[in-house]
Amino acid sequence: MPDGVAPVEAARAGAAAAGRPRHVAIIMDGNGRWASARRLPRAAGHRAGVKAVRRTIEAAITSGVEWLTLYAFSSENWGRPAEEVADLTALLKHYLRHETAELHREGVRLRIIGDRDRFGPDITAEAARAERLTGANTRLNLVVALSYGARAEILAAARRLAAEAAAGGVDPASLGEAEFAARLTTADMPDPDLLIRTSGERRLSNFLLWQSAYAELLFVDTLWPDFGTAEFEAALAEFGRRERRFGGRPG
């Protein structure tokens, strides 16, 4: 039996009922182009992007999506101009400090994946506080990827397994996909059913590479600050029209 059969069966079993995705992941792209088109500084685009985050969270709750993962800051984003990185980190700190209470009132559980320590102790502390406050909420699981890179995540999991094997804790011959996935930062999360990228770009940009093996990919031209309820519902409708076979025979 091929190694991928068991995970595929698990994915089938966990697929959302009635053509609705259980887990939606979004690469939020286009803030800079949105600002440039309006002759505004890039920081204005990022602030407008925060409003789109609010709309998307509300749309996810209304539609019954259980998990929403947002790619907010990639590990590669540290290479942007220092001024823009400073604007982004300040906006992130403001969001964690001032939006967490509203997320909690709405029953949203916030979780952060990625190398949060690179942002410094202030943001690390705010992130931990937000996760503690919202930890028991069940209406929506909101996952924010910060200083995240899928290759680094996969490499870290491989190193962890190698160390365990060297110490005699695991038998390499017995390892399968489930054991590897258990070492990822998303170990207790369902894989994305639908992955959306805004702004017309058509690449994954090092986002959830392992987890998105069987995700439906949707690339939309809308710039992220213009994304909202209508666009989210249109994406769910497109998902509902697709036939998910997980590598099986056509229907």
Short mmCIF file of N, CA and C in Angstrom, two decimals, residues 64-220:
data_model
loop_
_atom_site.label_atom_id
_atom_site.label_comp_id
_atom_site.label_asym_id
_atom_site.label_seq_id
_atom_site.Cartn_x
_atom_site.Cartn_y
_atom_site.Cartn_z
N GLY A 64 -19.58 29.35 9.03
CA GLY A 64 -19.39 28.10 9.73
C GLY A 64 -18.04 27.45 9.53
N VAL A 65 -17.08 28.17 8.97
CA VAL A 65 -15.71 27.65 8.85
C VAL A 65 -15.13 27.49 10.26
N GLU A 66 -14.45 26.37 10.49
CA GLU A 66 -13.92 26.10 11.83
C GLU A 66 -12.52 26.67 12.03
N TRP A 67 -11.72 26.65 10.97
CA TRP A 67 -10.33 27.09 11.05
C TRP A 67 -10.06 28.10 9.95
N LEU A 68 -9.39 29.19 10.32
CA LEU A 68 -8.96 30.20 9.36
C LEU A 68 -7.50 30.52 9.65
N THR A 69 -6.64 30.27 8.66
CA THR A 69 -5.22 30.54 8.83
C THR A 69 -4.80 31.65 7.88
N LEU A 70 -4.17 32.68 8.42
CA LEU A 70 -3.79 33.86 7.65
C LEU A 70 -2.27 34.00 7.64
N TYR A 71 -1.72 34.16 6.43
CA TYR A 71 -0.28 34.36 6.26
C TYR A 71 -0.02 35.85 6.39
N ALA A 72 0.39 36.28 7.58
CA ALA A 72 0.51 37.70 7.86
C ALA A 72 1.92 38.24 7.63
N PHE A 73 2.93 37.42 7.89
CA PHE A 73 4.31 37.89 7.78
C PHE A 73 5.19 36.67 7.54
N SER A 74 5.81 36.61 6.38
CA SER A 74 6.63 35.44 6.05
C SER A 74 8.05 35.64 6.59
N SER A 75 8.80 34.55 6.67
CA SER A 75 10.20 34.65 7.10
C SER A 75 11.00 35.49 6.11
N GLU A 76 10.56 35.51 4.85
CA GLU A 76 11.26 36.31 3.83
C GLU A 76 10.95 37.80 3.96
N ASN A 77 9.84 38.15 4.63
CA ASN A 77 9.47 39.56 4.74
C ASN A 77 10.48 40.38 5.55
N TRP A 78 11.34 39.71 6.31
CA TRP A 78 12.36 40.45 7.05
C TRP A 78 13.34 41.13 6.09
N GLY A 79 13.37 40.71 4.84
CA GLY A 79 14.24 41.33 3.87
C GLY A 79 13.68 42.59 3.25
N ARG A 80 12.49 43.00 3.63
CA ARG A 80 11.91 44.25 3.10
C ARG A 80 12.61 45.46 3.73
N PRO A 81 12.41 46.65 3.15
CA PRO A 81 13.03 47.86 3.73
C PRO A 81 12.72 47.99 5.21
N ALA A 82 13.71 48.46 5.96
CA ALA A 82 13.59 48.54 7.42
C ALA A 82 12.38 49.35 7.85
N GLU A 83 12.07 50.41 7.13
CA GLU A 83 10.92 51.25 7.50
C GLU A 83 9.61 50.47 7.38
N GLU A 84 9.49 49.68 6.32
CA GLU A 84 8.27 48.90 6.14
C GLU A 84 8.16 47.81 7.20
N VAL A 85 9.27 47.15 7.51
CA VAL A 85 9.26 46.13 8.56
C VAL A 85 8.85 46.76 9.89
N ALA A 86 9.36 47.95 10.17
CA ALA A 86 8.99 48.64 11.41
C ALA A 86 7.50 48.96 11.43
N ASP A 87 6.96 49.39 10.29
CA ASP A 87 5.52 49.69 10.22
C ASP A 87 4.70 48.41 10.45
N LEU A 88 5.13 47.33 9.85
CA LEU A 88 4.41 46.07 9.99
C LEU A 88 4.44 45.56 11.43
N THR A 89 5.59 45.63 12.06
CA THR A 89 5.69 45.13 13.43
C THR A 89 4.90 46.02 14.39
N ALA A 90 4.90 47.33 14.14
CA ALA A 90 4.11 48.23 14.99
C ALA A 90 2.62 47.94 14.82
N LEU A 91 2.21 47.67 13.59
CA LEU A 91 0.80 47.35 13.33
C LEU A 91 0.43 46.03 13.99
N LEU A 92 1.33 45.08 13.94
CA LEU A 92 1.09 43.78 14.58
C LEU A 92 0.92 43.96 16.09
N LYS A 93 1.80 44.73 16.69
CA LYS A 93 1.71 44.96 18.14
C LYS A 93 0.39 45.64 18.49
N HIS A 94 0.00 46.62 17.68
CA HIS A 94 -1.27 47.32 17.92
C HIS A 94 -2.44 46.35 17.80
N TYR A 95 -2.40 45.48 16.79
CA TYR A 95 -3.49 44.52 16.59
C TYR A 95 -3.61 43.59 17.78
N LEU A 96 -2.50 43.04 18.22
CA LEU A 96 -2.54 42.10 19.34
C LEU A 96 -3.04 42.79 20.62
N ARG A 97 -2.65 44.03 20.78
CA ARG A 97 -3.00 44.74 22.02
C ARG A 97 -4.46 45.19 22.03
N HIS A 98 -4.97 45.58 20.85
CA HIS A 98 -6.29 46.23 20.82
C HIS A 98 -7.40 45.38 20.19
N GLU A 99 -7.07 44.33 19.48
CA GLU A 99 -8.09 43.53 18.82
C GLU A 99 -8.40 42.23 19.57
N THR A 100 -7.52 41.85 20.48
CA THR A 100 -7.70 40.56 21.15
C THR A 100 -9.00 40.51 21.95
N ALA A 101 -9.35 41.58 22.63
CA ALA A 101 -10.58 41.58 23.42
C ALA A 101 -11.79 41.34 22.54
N GLU A 102 -11.81 41.95 21.35
CA GLU A 102 -12.92 41.74 20.43
C GLU A 102 -12.96 40.31 19.92
N LEU A 103 -11.81 39.76 19.62
CA LEU A 103 -11.76 38.35 19.21
C LEU A 103 -12.33 37.46 20.31
N HIS A 104 -11.97 37.76 21.54
CA HIS A 104 -12.46 36.98 22.67
C HIS A 104 -13.97 37.09 22.80
N ARG A 105 -14.51 38.30 22.65
CA ARG A 105 -15.96 38.48 22.74
C ARG A 105 -16.68 37.71 21.64
N GLU A 106 -16.04 37.59 20.49
CA GLU A 106 -16.65 36.87 19.37
C GLU A 106 -16.44 35.36 19.44
N GLY A 107 -15.77 34.90 20.47
CA GLY A 107 -15.56 33.46 20.62
C GLY A 107 -14.47 32.89 19.74
N VAL A 108 -13.52 33.75 19.34
CA VAL A 108 -12.44 33.33 18.45
C VAL A 108 -11.22 32.94 19.28
N ARG A 109 -10.66 31.80 18.96
CA ARG A 109 -9.42 31.36 19.58
C ARG A 109 -8.25 31.74 18.67
N LEU A 110 -7.31 32.50 19.19
CA LEU A 110 -6.16 32.93 18.41
C LEU A 110 -4.95 32.05 18.70
N ARG A 111 -4.29 31.66 17.62
CA ARG A 111 -3.06 30.88 17.74
C ARG A 111 -2.06 31.44 16.75
N ILE A 112 -0.80 31.50 17.15
CA ILE A 112 0.25 32.03 16.28
C ILE A 112 1.28 30.95 16.00
N ILE A 113 1.63 30.80 14.73
CA ILE A 113 2.68 29.87 14.33
C ILE A 113 3.80 30.66 13.66
N GLY A 114 5.00 30.13 13.73
CA GLY A 114 6.15 30.81 13.15
C GLY A 114 7.14 31.20 14.24
N ASP A 115 8.19 31.86 13.83
CA ASP A 115 9.27 32.24 14.75
C ASP A 115 8.95 33.59 15.39
N ARG A 116 8.02 33.59 16.33
CA ARG A 116 7.56 34.85 16.94
C ARG A 116 8.67 35.57 17.70
N ASP A 117 9.66 34.84 18.17
CA ASP A 117 10.72 35.45 18.97
C ASP A 117 11.50 36.51 18.18
N ARG A 118 11.49 36.43 16.85
CA ARG A 118 12.21 37.42 16.05
C ARG A 118 11.61 38.82 16.18
N PHE A 119 10.38 38.90 16.64
CA PHE A 119 9.73 40.20 16.78
C PHE A 119 10.10 40.92 18.07
N GLY A 120 10.78 40.25 18.97
CA GLY A 120 11.19 40.89 20.20
C GLY A 120 10.25 40.58 21.35
N PRO A 121 10.67 40.90 22.57
CA PRO A 121 9.91 40.50 23.77
C PRO A 121 8.54 41.14 23.89
N ASP A 122 8.36 42.37 23.42
CA ASP A 122 7.06 43.03 23.55
C ASP A 122 5.98 42.28 22.78
N ILE A 123 6.26 41.98 21.51
CA ILE A 123 5.27 41.29 20.69
C ILE A 123 5.12 39.84 21.14
N THR A 124 6.21 39.23 21.54
CA THR A 124 6.13 37.86 22.05
C THR A 124 5.20 37.79 23.26
N ALA A 125 5.33 38.75 24.16
CA ALA A 125 4.47 38.77 25.35
C ALA A 125 3.02 39.04 24.98
N GLU A 126 2.78 39.96 24.05
CA GLU A 126 1.41 40.26 23.62
C GLU A 126 0.78 39.03 22.96
N ALA A 127 1.56 38.32 22.17
CA ALA A 127 1.05 37.13 21.50
C ALA A 127 0.67 36.06 22.52
N ALA A 128 1.53 35.86 23.50
CA ALA A 128 1.24 34.86 24.53
C ALA A 128 0.00 35.24 25.33
N ARG A 129 -0.14 36.53 25.64
CA ARG A 129 -1.33 37.00 26.37
C ARG A 129 -2.59 36.75 25.57
N ALA A 130 -2.54 37.05 24.27
CA ALA A 130 -3.72 36.85 23.41
C ALA A 130 -4.10 35.38 23.33
N GLU A 131 -3.11 34.52 23.24
CA GLU A 131 -3.39 33.08 23.16
C GLU A 131 -3.99 32.58 24.47
N ARG A 132 -3.50 33.07 25.59
CA ARG A 132 -4.06 32.65 26.88
C ARG A 132 -5.50 33.11 27.03
N LEU A 133 -5.76 34.38 26.69
CA LEU A 133 -7.10 34.94 26.86
C LEU A 133 -8.13 34.20 26.03
N THR A 134 -7.77 33.84 24.81
CA THR A 134 -8.75 33.25 23.87
C THR A 134 -8.68 31.72 23.82
N GLY A 135 -7.84 31.13 24.64
CA GLY A 135 -7.53 29.71 24.51
C GLY A 135 -8.70 28.75 24.62
N ALA A 136 -9.76 29.14 25.34
CA ALA A 136 -10.90 28.23 25.53
C ALA A 136 -12.02 28.47 24.53
N ASN A 137 -11.86 29.42 23.62
CA ASN A 137 -12.93 29.75 22.67
C ASN A 137 -13.04 28.70 21.58
N THR A 138 -14.25 28.53 21.06
CA THR A 138 -14.51 27.44 20.11
C THR A 138 -15.27 27.87 18.86
N ARG A 139 -15.64 29.13 18.76
CA ARG A 139 -16.46 29.55 17.61
C ARG A 139 -15.66 29.55 16.31
N LEU A 140 -14.41 29.97 16.39
CA LEU A 140 -13.50 29.95 15.23
C LEU A 140 -12.08 29.83 15.74
N ASN A 141 -11.30 28.97 15.10
CA ASN A 141 -9.87 28.88 15.37
C ASN A 141 -9.15 29.77 14.36
N LEU A 142 -8.59 30.87 14.83
CA LEU A 142 -7.86 31.80 13.97
C LEU A 142 -6.36 31.57 14.18
N VAL A 143 -5.68 31.17 13.12
CA VAL A 143 -4.25 30.91 13.17
C VAL A 143 -3.55 31.99 12.34
N VAL A 144 -2.60 32.68 12.93
CA VAL A 144 -1.87 33.72 12.24
C VAL A 144 -0.42 33.27 12.11
N ALA A 145 0.07 33.23 10.87
CA ALA A 145 1.45 32.82 10.60
C ALA A 145 2.33 34.06 10.58
N LEU A 146 3.27 34.12 11.51
CA LEU A 146 4.16 35.27 11.67
C LEU A 146 5.62 34.80 11.60
N SER A 147 6.41 35.48 10.80
CA SER A 147 7.79 35.06 10.58
C SER A 147 7.81 33.55 10.30
N TYR A 148 6.90 33.16 9.43
CA TYR A 148 6.69 31.74 9.13
C TYR A 148 7.26 31.40 7.77
N GLY A 149 7.88 30.23 7.67
CA GLY A 149 8.33 29.69 6.40
C GLY A 149 8.17 28.18 6.43
N ALA A 150 7.51 27.62 5.43
CA ALA A 150 7.21 26.19 5.44
C ALA A 150 8.48 25.34 5.36
N ARG A 151 9.45 25.77 4.58
CA ARG A 151 10.67 24.98 4.49
C ARG A 151 11.39 24.90 5.83
N ALA A 152 11.44 26.03 6.54
CA ALA A 152 12.06 26.03 7.87
C ALA A 152 11.29 25.13 8.83
N GLU A 153 9.96 25.15 8.73
CA GLU A 153 9.13 24.30 9.58
C GLU A 153 9.41 22.82 9.30
N ILE A 154 9.47 22.47 8.03
CA ILE A 154 9.73 21.07 7.65
C ILE A 154 11.13 20.65 8.08
N LEU A 155 12.10 21.53 7.89
CA LEU A 155 13.47 21.22 8.30
C LEU A 155 13.56 21.02 9.80
N ALA A 156 12.88 21.86 10.57
CA ALA A 156 12.89 21.72 12.03
C ALA A 156 12.29 20.39 12.45
N ALA A 157 11.21 19.98 11.79
CA ALA A 157 10.59 18.69 12.11
C ALA A 157 11.53 17.54 11.78
N ALA A 158 12.23 17.65 10.65
CA ALA A 158 13.17 16.60 10.26
C ALA A 158 14.32 16.51 11.26
N ARG A 159 14.81 17.66 11.69
CA ARG A 159 15.90 17.65 12.68
C ARG A 159 15.44 17.05 14.00
N ARG A 160 14.20 17.36 14.37
CA ARG A 160 13.67 16.82 15.63
C ARG A 160 13.58 15.30 15.55
N LEU A 161 13.08 14.79 14.44
CA LEU A 161 12.99 13.34 14.27
C LEU A 161 14.37 12.70 14.22
N ALA A 162 15.32 13.36 13.55
CA ALA A 162 16.68 12.81 13.48
C ALA A 162 17.30 12.71 14.86
N ALA A 163 17.08 13.74 15.68
CA ALA A 163 17.61 13.72 17.05
C ALA A 163 16.95 12.62 17.87
N GLU A 164 15.65 12.45 17.70
CA GLU A 164 14.96 11.39 18.43
C GLU A 164 15.45 10.01 17.99
N ALA A 165 15.69 9.87 16.70
CA ALA A 165 16.18 8.58 16.19
C ALA A 165 17.59 8.31 16.71
N ALA A 166 18.44 9.34 16.71
CA ALA A 166 19.80 9.17 17.19
C ALA A 166 19.84 8.79 18.67
N ALA A 167 18.85 9.28 19.42
CA ALA A 167 18.77 8.96 20.85
C ALA A 167 18.08 7.63 21.12
N GLY A 168 17.62 6.99 20.06
CA GLY A 168 16.95 5.71 20.21
C GLY A 168 15.48 5.83 20.55
N GLY A 169 14.93 7.03 20.44
CA GLY A 169 13.53 7.22 20.81
C GLY A 169 12.55 6.78 19.76
N VAL A 170 12.96 6.76 18.49
CA VAL A 170 12.08 6.32 17.42
C VAL A 170 12.87 5.44 16.46
N ASP A 171 12.16 4.55 15.80
CA ASP A 171 12.76 3.69 14.78
C ASP A 171 12.49 4.32 13.42
N PRO A 172 13.52 4.79 12.71
CA PRO A 172 13.28 5.45 11.42
C PRO A 172 12.48 4.61 10.44
N ALA A 173 12.64 3.30 10.50
CA ALA A 173 11.93 2.43 9.56
C ALA A 173 10.43 2.42 9.81
N SER A 174 10.02 2.80 11.00
CA SER A 174 8.59 2.76 11.34
C SER A 174 7.90 4.09 11.13
N LEU A 175 8.63 5.10 10.74
CA LEU A 175 8.06 6.44 10.62
C LEU A 175 7.21 6.56 9.36
N GLY A 176 6.07 7.21 9.49
CA GLY A 176 5.21 7.50 8.36
C GLY A 176 4.86 8.97 8.33
N GLU A 177 3.94 9.34 7.46
CA GLU A 177 3.57 10.74 7.32
C GLU A 177 2.95 11.30 8.60
N ALA A 178 2.15 10.48 9.28
CA ALA A 178 1.50 10.97 10.50
C ALA A 178 2.52 11.33 11.57
N GLU A 179 3.56 10.51 11.70
CA GLU A 179 4.59 10.79 12.70
C GLU A 179 5.35 12.06 12.36
N PHE A 180 5.61 12.27 11.08
CA PHE A 180 6.30 13.48 10.67
C PHE A 180 5.41 14.71 10.92
N ALA A 181 4.14 14.62 10.52
CA ALA A 181 3.21 15.75 10.69
C ALA A 181 3.06 16.12 12.16
N ALA A 182 3.22 15.15 13.05
CA ALA A 182 3.08 15.41 14.48
C ALA A 182 4.20 16.30 15.01
N ARG A 183 5.28 16.46 14.25
CA ARG A 183 6.39 17.33 14.67
C ARG A 183 6.30 18.72 14.06
N LEU A 184 5.29 18.98 13.24
CA LEU A 184 5.11 20.30 12.66
C LEU A 184 4.40 21.22 13.64
N THR A 185 4.45 22.53 13.39
CA THR A 185 3.80 23.48 14.29
C THR A 185 2.28 23.40 14.20
N THR A 186 1.79 22.74 13.17
CA THR A 186 0.34 22.60 12.95
C THR A 186 -0.16 21.22 13.36
N ALA A 187 0.57 20.55 14.24
CA ALA A 187 0.31 19.14 14.53
C ALA A 187 -1.13 18.85 14.93
N ASP A 188 -1.77 19.72 15.68
CA ASP A 188 -3.13 19.44 16.15
C ASP A 188 -4.19 20.15 15.33
N MET A 189 -3.83 20.57 14.12
CA MET A 189 -4.77 21.28 13.24
C MET A 189 -5.13 20.40 12.05
N PRO A 190 -6.35 20.53 11.52
CA PRO A 190 -6.67 19.85 10.26
C PRO A 190 -5.94 20.53 9.11
N ASP A 191 -5.60 19.78 8.09
CA ASP A 191 -4.98 20.39 6.91
C ASP A 191 -5.98 21.32 6.22
N PRO A 192 -5.48 22.35 5.53
CA PRO A 192 -6.40 23.24 4.81
C PRO A 192 -7.18 22.49 3.73
N ASP A 193 -8.47 22.77 3.64
CA ASP A 193 -9.28 22.28 2.54
C ASP A 193 -9.19 23.23 1.34
N LEU A 194 -9.10 24.52 1.64
CA LEU A 194 -9.08 25.56 0.61
C LEU A 194 -7.99 26.56 0.94
N LEU A 195 -7.13 26.84 -0.05
CA LEU A 195 -6.08 27.84 0.12
C LEU A 195 -6.30 28.93 -0.92
N ILE A 196 -6.48 30.15 -0.45
CA ILE A 196 -6.75 31.31 -1.30
C ILE A 196 -5.54 32.23 -1.31
N ARG A 197 -5.19 32.73 -2.49
CA ARG A 197 -4.21 33.81 -2.57
C ARG A 197 -4.82 34.97 -3.32
N THR A 198 -4.71 36.15 -2.73
CA THR A 198 -5.26 37.35 -3.37
C THR A 198 -4.20 38.03 -4.23
N SER A 199 -4.62 39.02 -4.99
CA SER A 199 -3.78 39.94 -5.78
C SER A 199 -3.36 39.40 -7.14
N GLY A 200 -3.82 38.20 -7.51
CA GLY A 200 -3.52 37.68 -8.83
C GLY A 200 -2.24 36.88 -8.93
N GLU A 201 -1.42 36.87 -7.89
CA GLU A 201 -0.21 36.04 -7.91
C GLU A 201 -0.59 34.57 -7.79
N ARG A 202 0.19 33.70 -8.44
CA ARG A 202 -0.15 32.28 -8.48
C ARG A 202 1.02 31.42 -8.02
N ARG A 203 1.32 31.55 -6.76
CA ARG A 203 2.36 30.74 -6.14
C ARG A 203 2.06 30.64 -4.64
N LEU A 204 2.68 29.66 -3.98
CA LEU A 204 2.42 29.41 -2.56
C LEU A 204 3.36 30.17 -1.64
N SER A 205 4.48 30.65 -2.16
CA SER A 205 5.39 31.49 -1.39
C SER A 205 5.74 30.89 -0.03
N ASN A 206 6.07 29.61 -0.03
CA ASN A 206 6.60 28.96 1.17
C ASN A 206 5.58 28.92 2.31
N PHE A 207 4.33 28.72 1.98
CA PHE A 207 3.24 28.71 2.97
C PHE A 207 2.59 27.34 3.04
N LEU A 208 2.63 26.70 4.21
CA LEU A 208 1.94 25.44 4.47
C LEU A 208 2.16 24.42 3.35
N LEU A 209 3.41 24.23 2.97
CA LEU A 209 3.70 23.35 1.83
C LEU A 209 3.31 21.90 2.12
N TRP A 210 3.64 21.41 3.28
CA TRP A 210 3.28 20.04 3.64
C TRP A 210 1.77 19.90 3.81
N GLN A 211 1.18 20.83 4.52
CA GLN A 211 -0.22 20.73 4.90
C GLN A 211 -1.17 20.92 3.72
N SER A 212 -0.72 21.59 2.68
CA SER A 212 -1.60 21.90 1.55
C SER A 212 -1.51 20.90 0.41
N ALA A 213 -0.98 19.72 0.67
CA ALA A 213 -0.80 18.73 -0.38
C ALA A 213 -2.09 18.43 -1.13
N TYR A 214 -3.22 18.41 -0.43
CA TYR A 214 -4.50 18.11 -1.06
C TYR A 214 -5.49 19.27 -0.96
N ALA A 215 -5.00 20.46 -0.65
CA ALA A 215 -5.88 21.62 -0.60
C ALA A 215 -6.31 22.03 -2.00
N GLU A 216 -7.52 22.56 -2.10
CA GLU A 216 -7.95 23.20 -3.34
C GLU A 216 -7.34 24.60 -3.37
N LEU A 217 -6.69 24.94 -4.47
CA LEU A 217 -6.02 26.23 -4.60
C LEU A 217 -6.89 27.19 -5.39
N LEU A 218 -7.00 28.40 -4.89
CA LEU A 218 -7.82 29.41 -5.57
C LEU A 218 -7.04 30.73 -5.58
N PHE A 219 -6.76 31.22 -6.78
CA PHE A 219 -6.04 32.48 -6.94
C PHE A 219 -7.01 33.52 -7.47
N VAL A 220 -7.17 34.60 -6.72
CA VAL A 220 -8.13 35.64 -7.10
C VAL A 220 -7.38 36.94 -7.35
#
